[in-house]
Amino acid sequence: MPYDPSAFPPFAVTVDLVVLTVRRHALCALAVRRGEPPFQGRWALPGGFVRADEDLSQAAARELAEETGLRAHEPAAPAQDNGAHLEQLATYGDPKRDPRMRVVSVAHLALAPDLPAPRAGGDASNARWAPVDELLQQGGYGRDGEPVAPLAFDHAQILADGVERARSKIEYSSLATAFCPTEFTVGELRRVYEAVWGVALDPRNFHRKVTGTPGFLVPTGGTTTRQGGRPAQLFRAGGATLLNPPMLRPEV
């Protein structure tokens, strides 16, 4: 029988972004307060509908640029100024996840160094960086005496999945350097691991592991005193994408 498109119900496709950064030694995610129904006034992840003339990666990169001003670069490409690591996370298609209509969301994970305070755009009335532990507490987020309300849609699950992806990938890949500026110290990299994993690491053991892992870090020849104390050696990300041996997450 000939194919009949009208025999299938239409549905929309969106991209939702789990944008993670490290601010004040804490793993933070970008949250926006919805200015329109559904879930008006509730906090949510940034994102939007995929346009008819763009593919998923283009839609995610566009939303990332609109929300943060960052340019997405390929996962295997080196870090760049004003750039962010962007990768597809997972697809969410519960028929009841959006009360407006059937909407399938293709979530993406974005990682970037410490970023400035965001400005709300689109249908968002406010935007801010929030520690992921607060966003995930009881499935929601409250501030200034507000009652804790769950994140809009299924965004608490998407955020939890994105955080776990980041926590697991920095064990066996060089992804942790995506949270760092182009040049960074071992101490700054250690604080990234501590913020993402939520544990304290021994500085000497960490220094030995990361500098002894082939292709992980490359000395730049420079030093910095931005951490205070004696000048610290500066490094940049090496060419390795997989770490051997891996940086195993401590058991808590």
Short mmCIF file of C-alpha atoms in Angstrom, two decimals:
data_model
loop_
_atom_site.label_atom_id
_atom_site.label_comp_id
_atom_site.label_asym_id
_atom_site.label_seq_id
_atom_site.Cartn_x
_atom_site.Cartn_y
_atom_site.Cartn_z
CA MET A 1 0.00 0.00 0.00
CA PRO A 2 1.22 3.54 -0.70
CA TYR A 3 2.67 5.52 2.17
CA ASP A 4 0.13 7.91 3.72
CA PRO A 5 1.74 10.61 5.93
CA SER A 6 -1.67 11.63 7.30
CA ALA A 7 -1.96 8.22 8.94
CA PHE A 8 0.63 9.27 11.52
CA PRO A 9 0.09 12.01 14.10
CA PRO A 10 2.43 15.00 13.80
CA PHE A 11 4.79 15.91 16.62
CA ALA A 12 7.37 18.58 17.34
CA VAL A 13 11.09 18.21 18.06
CA THR A 14 12.99 20.37 20.53
CA VAL A 15 16.54 20.59 21.79
CA ASP A 16 17.17 21.07 25.51
CA LEU A 17 20.59 22.07 26.80
CA VAL A 18 22.36 20.94 29.94
CA VAL A 19 24.96 23.74 30.10
CA LEU A 20 27.49 23.04 32.84
CA THR A 21 30.29 25.21 34.17
CA VAL A 22 32.31 25.52 37.37
CA ARG A 23 31.67 28.70 39.37
CA ARG A 24 33.08 29.38 42.82
CA HIS A 25 34.34 25.78 42.99
CA ALA A 26 30.83 24.35 42.42
CA LEU A 27 29.36 22.55 39.41
CA CYS A 28 26.60 24.82 38.09
CA ALA A 29 23.97 24.55 35.38
CA LEU A 30 22.21 27.25 33.41
CA ALA A 31 18.56 27.58 34.47
CA VAL A 32 15.91 29.85 32.98
CA ARG A 33 12.61 30.91 34.51
CA ARG A 34 9.78 30.37 32.07
CA GLY A 35 7.88 33.51 31.18
CA GLU A 36 5.02 31.80 29.36
CA PRO A 37 2.79 28.72 29.81
CA PRO A 38 3.16 25.86 30.26
CA PHE A 39 4.93 25.89 33.65
CA GLN A 40 5.01 29.70 33.70
CA GLY A 41 7.24 30.93 36.52
CA ARG A 42 9.01 27.59 36.93
CA TRP A 43 12.73 27.02 36.36
CA ALA A 44 13.77 24.96 33.34
CA LEU A 45 16.70 24.11 31.13
CA PRO A 46 17.31 26.38 28.13
CA GLY A 47 16.22 25.11 24.75
CA GLY A 48 13.69 25.50 21.98
CA PHE A 49 12.00 24.02 18.96
CA VAL A 50 14.03 22.78 16.00
CA ARG A 51 13.44 24.89 12.92
CA ALA A 52 12.39 23.34 9.63
CA ASP A 53 15.65 24.25 7.90
CA GLU A 54 18.16 22.99 10.52
CA ASP A 55 19.39 19.67 11.81
CA LEU A 56 19.70 18.78 15.48
CA SER A 57 23.30 19.86 15.95
CA GLN A 58 22.60 23.19 14.25
CA ALA A 59 19.59 23.77 16.49
CA ALA A 60 21.58 22.97 19.63
CA ALA A 61 24.45 25.23 18.55
CA ARG A 62 22.01 28.06 17.79
CA GLU A 63 20.31 27.74 21.18
CA LEU A 64 23.71 27.64 22.90
CA ALA A 65 24.81 30.82 21.14
CA GLU A 66 21.52 32.58 21.93
CA GLU A 67 21.60 31.63 25.61
CA THR A 68 25.31 32.00 26.39
CA GLY A 69 27.08 33.63 23.42
CA LEU A 70 29.29 30.53 23.12
CA ARG A 71 30.30 28.84 19.88
CA ALA A 72 30.08 25.06 19.79
CA HIS A 73 33.13 23.14 18.62
CA GLU A 74 33.53 19.51 17.69
CA PRO A 75 34.11 17.15 20.65
CA ALA A 76 37.52 16.12 19.30
CA ALA A 77 38.59 19.70 18.49
CA PRO A 78 40.82 21.66 20.85
CA ALA A 79 39.33 24.29 23.12
CA GLN A 80 38.99 27.79 21.72
CA ASP A 81 38.23 31.22 23.11
CA ASN A 82 34.49 31.73 23.57
CA GLY A 83 34.00 28.06 22.67
CA ALA A 84 32.19 25.20 24.36
CA HIS A 85 32.17 21.44 24.12
CA LEU A 86 28.76 20.32 22.82
CA GLU A 87 27.58 16.74 22.43
CA GLN A 88 24.26 14.94 22.09
CA LEU A 89 23.09 13.51 25.41
CA ALA A 90 19.86 11.51 25.00
CA THR A 91 16.35 11.59 23.56
CA TYR A 92 13.22 12.01 25.68
CA GLY A 93 9.86 11.11 24.22
CA ASP A 94 7.27 10.44 26.92
CA PRO A 95 3.93 11.27 25.24
CA LYS A 96 2.89 13.36 28.25
CA ARG A 97 6.15 15.26 28.82
CA ASP A 98 4.71 18.46 27.27
CA PRO A 99 1.03 19.38 27.89
CA ARG A 100 0.81 21.39 24.66
CA MET A 101 1.32 18.58 22.17
CA ARG A 102 3.49 15.55 21.48
CA VAL A 103 7.07 16.82 21.75
CA VAL A 104 10.26 14.79 21.48
CA SER A 105 13.35 16.42 22.96
CA VAL A 106 16.91 15.67 21.91
CA ALA A 107 18.99 16.87 24.84
CA HIS A 108 22.56 18.09 24.46
CA LEU A 109 25.35 18.53 26.99
CA ALA A 110 27.51 21.67 26.84
CA LEU A 111 30.61 22.28 28.95
CA ALA A 112 32.51 25.55 29.21
CA PRO A 113 34.85 27.47 31.54
CA ASP A 114 33.53 29.88 34.17
CA LEU A 115 30.99 32.06 32.40
CA PRO A 116 29.50 35.48 33.20
CA ALA A 117 25.99 35.96 34.52
CA PRO A 118 23.52 35.03 31.75
CA ARG A 119 20.81 37.25 30.32
CA ALA A 120 17.33 35.84 29.73
CA GLY A 121 16.11 35.60 26.15
CA GLY A 122 13.18 34.23 24.18
CA ASP A 123 10.28 33.23 26.43
CA ALA A 124 12.43 33.23 29.59
CA SER A 125 11.82 35.92 32.22
CA ASN A 126 15.06 35.29 34.12
CA ALA A 127 18.23 33.22 33.82
CA ARG A 128 20.99 32.30 36.23
CA TRP A 129 23.70 29.81 37.06
CA ALA A 130 22.64 27.51 39.90
CA PRO A 131 24.55 24.72 41.67
CA VAL A 132 23.34 21.42 40.28
CA ASP A 133 22.83 20.06 43.81
CA GLU A 134 20.25 22.81 44.42
CA LEU A 135 18.55 22.29 41.07
CA LEU A 136 18.25 18.55 41.68
CA GLN A 137 17.21 18.84 45.33
CA GLN A 138 13.74 17.34 45.60
CA GLY A 139 13.54 17.62 41.83
CA GLY A 140 13.40 21.43 41.88
CA TYR A 141 14.80 24.77 42.92
CA GLY A 142 13.65 27.59 45.18
CA ARG A 143 15.28 30.87 46.20
CA ASP A 144 14.48 33.94 48.27
CA GLY A 145 11.95 32.05 50.34
CA GLU A 146 10.11 30.55 47.39
CA PRO A 147 8.66 27.06 47.90
CA VAL A 148 10.72 24.40 46.18
CA ALA A 149 9.02 23.50 42.90
CA PRO A 150 10.11 20.82 40.44
CA LEU A 151 11.84 21.85 37.26
CA ALA A 152 9.51 22.23 34.29
CA PHE A 153 8.72 19.31 32.01
CA ASP A 154 11.08 16.36 32.63
CA HIS A 155 14.10 18.65 32.98
CA ALA A 156 15.14 17.28 36.37
CA GLN A 157 15.75 13.89 34.74
CA ILE A 158 17.55 15.46 31.78
CA LEU A 159 19.77 17.49 34.11
CA ALA A 160 20.57 14.43 36.25
CA ASP A 161 21.50 12.47 33.13
CA GLY A 162 23.73 15.29 31.90
CA VAL A 163 25.53 15.60 35.23
CA GLU A 164 26.17 11.86 35.38
CA ARG A 165 27.45 11.92 31.78
CA ALA A 166 29.96 14.63 32.71
CA ARG A 167 31.00 12.83 35.91
CA SER A 168 31.62 9.54 34.13
CA LYS A 169 33.29 10.93 31.01
CA ILE A 170 36.00 12.86 32.88
CA GLU A 171 37.14 9.49 34.26
CA TYR A 172 38.29 8.15 30.92
CA SER A 173 38.51 11.18 28.63
CA SER A 174 40.14 14.61 28.62
CA LEU A 175 36.73 16.28 28.87
CA ALA A 176 37.56 17.96 32.19
CA THR A 177 39.77 20.41 30.29
CA ALA A 178 36.60 21.79 28.64
CA PHE A 179 35.83 23.45 31.98
CA CYS A 180 39.21 25.21 31.95
CA PRO A 181 40.52 28.25 30.06
CA THR A 182 42.91 27.65 27.18
CA GLU A 183 45.86 27.72 29.60
CA PHE A 184 45.40 26.42 33.13
CA THR A 185 47.28 25.06 36.12
CA VAL A 186 47.10 21.55 37.55
CA GLY A 187 45.48 23.06 40.63
CA GLU A 188 42.72 24.62 38.52
CA LEU A 189 42.14 21.31 36.75
CA ARG A 190 42.00 19.51 40.11
CA ARG A 191 39.31 21.88 41.32
CA VAL A 192 37.28 21.01 38.22
CA TYR A 193 37.42 17.32 39.12
CA GLU A 194 36.53 18.12 42.72
CA ALA A 195 33.56 20.27 41.68
CA VAL A 196 32.19 17.77 39.14
CA TRP A 197 32.67 14.71 41.35
CA GLY A 198 31.84 16.48 44.61
CA VAL A 199 34.89 15.07 46.43
CA ALA A 200 38.24 16.36 47.69
CA LEU A 201 41.35 15.00 45.95
CA ASP A 202 44.91 14.72 47.21
CA PRO A 203 46.87 17.46 45.37
CA ARG A 204 50.14 15.51 45.07
CA ASN A 205 48.55 12.30 43.82
CA PHE A 206 46.42 14.26 41.35
CA HIS A 207 49.44 16.16 40.01
CA ARG A 208 51.36 12.92 39.54
CA LYS A 209 48.47 11.23 37.72
CA VAL A 210 47.58 14.01 35.29
CA THR A 211 51.16 14.92 34.39
CA GLY A 212 52.06 11.23 34.01
CA THR A 213 49.14 10.38 31.69
CA PRO A 214 50.42 10.43 28.08
CA GLY A 215 48.84 13.13 25.93
CA PHE A 216 46.67 14.58 28.67
CA LEU A 217 48.48 17.86 29.41
CA VAL A 218 51.13 19.81 27.52
CA PRO A 219 53.28 22.44 29.29
CA THR A 220 53.00 25.88 27.70
CA GLY A 221 56.27 27.12 29.14
CA GLY A 222 54.54 29.86 31.09
CA THR A 223 53.59 30.36 34.73
CA THR A 224 50.93 32.28 36.63
CA THR A 225 50.40 33.69 40.11
CA ARG A 226 46.61 34.09 39.79
CA GLN A 227 46.15 31.41 42.46
CA GLY A 228 48.40 33.30 44.88
CA GLY A 229 51.65 32.02 46.33
CA ARG A 230 54.48 30.81 44.16
CA PRO A 231 54.20 30.85 40.35
CA ALA A 232 52.40 27.76 39.05
CA GLN A 233 53.19 26.06 35.74
CA LEU A 234 50.65 26.52 32.95
CA PHE A 235 49.39 23.69 30.75
CA ARG A 236 47.03 23.23 27.84
CA ALA A 237 45.00 20.22 26.80
CA GLY A 238 47.02 17.60 24.94
CA GLY A 239 45.96 15.58 21.96
CA ALA A 240 44.68 12.57 23.87
CA THR A 241 40.92 12.09 23.89
CA LEU A 242 40.99 8.88 25.95
CA LEU A 243 43.02 8.61 29.15
CA ASN A 244 45.14 5.54 29.80
CA PRO A 245 45.18 4.86 32.67
CA PRO A 246 41.79 6.47 33.47
CA MET A 247 41.17 8.91 36.31
CA LEU A 248 38.89 6.77 38.43
CA ARG A 249 36.25 8.52 40.51
CA PRO A 250 36.80 7.98 44.24
CA GLU A 251 34.14 5.98 46.02
CA VAL A 252 32.16 8.15 48.39
#
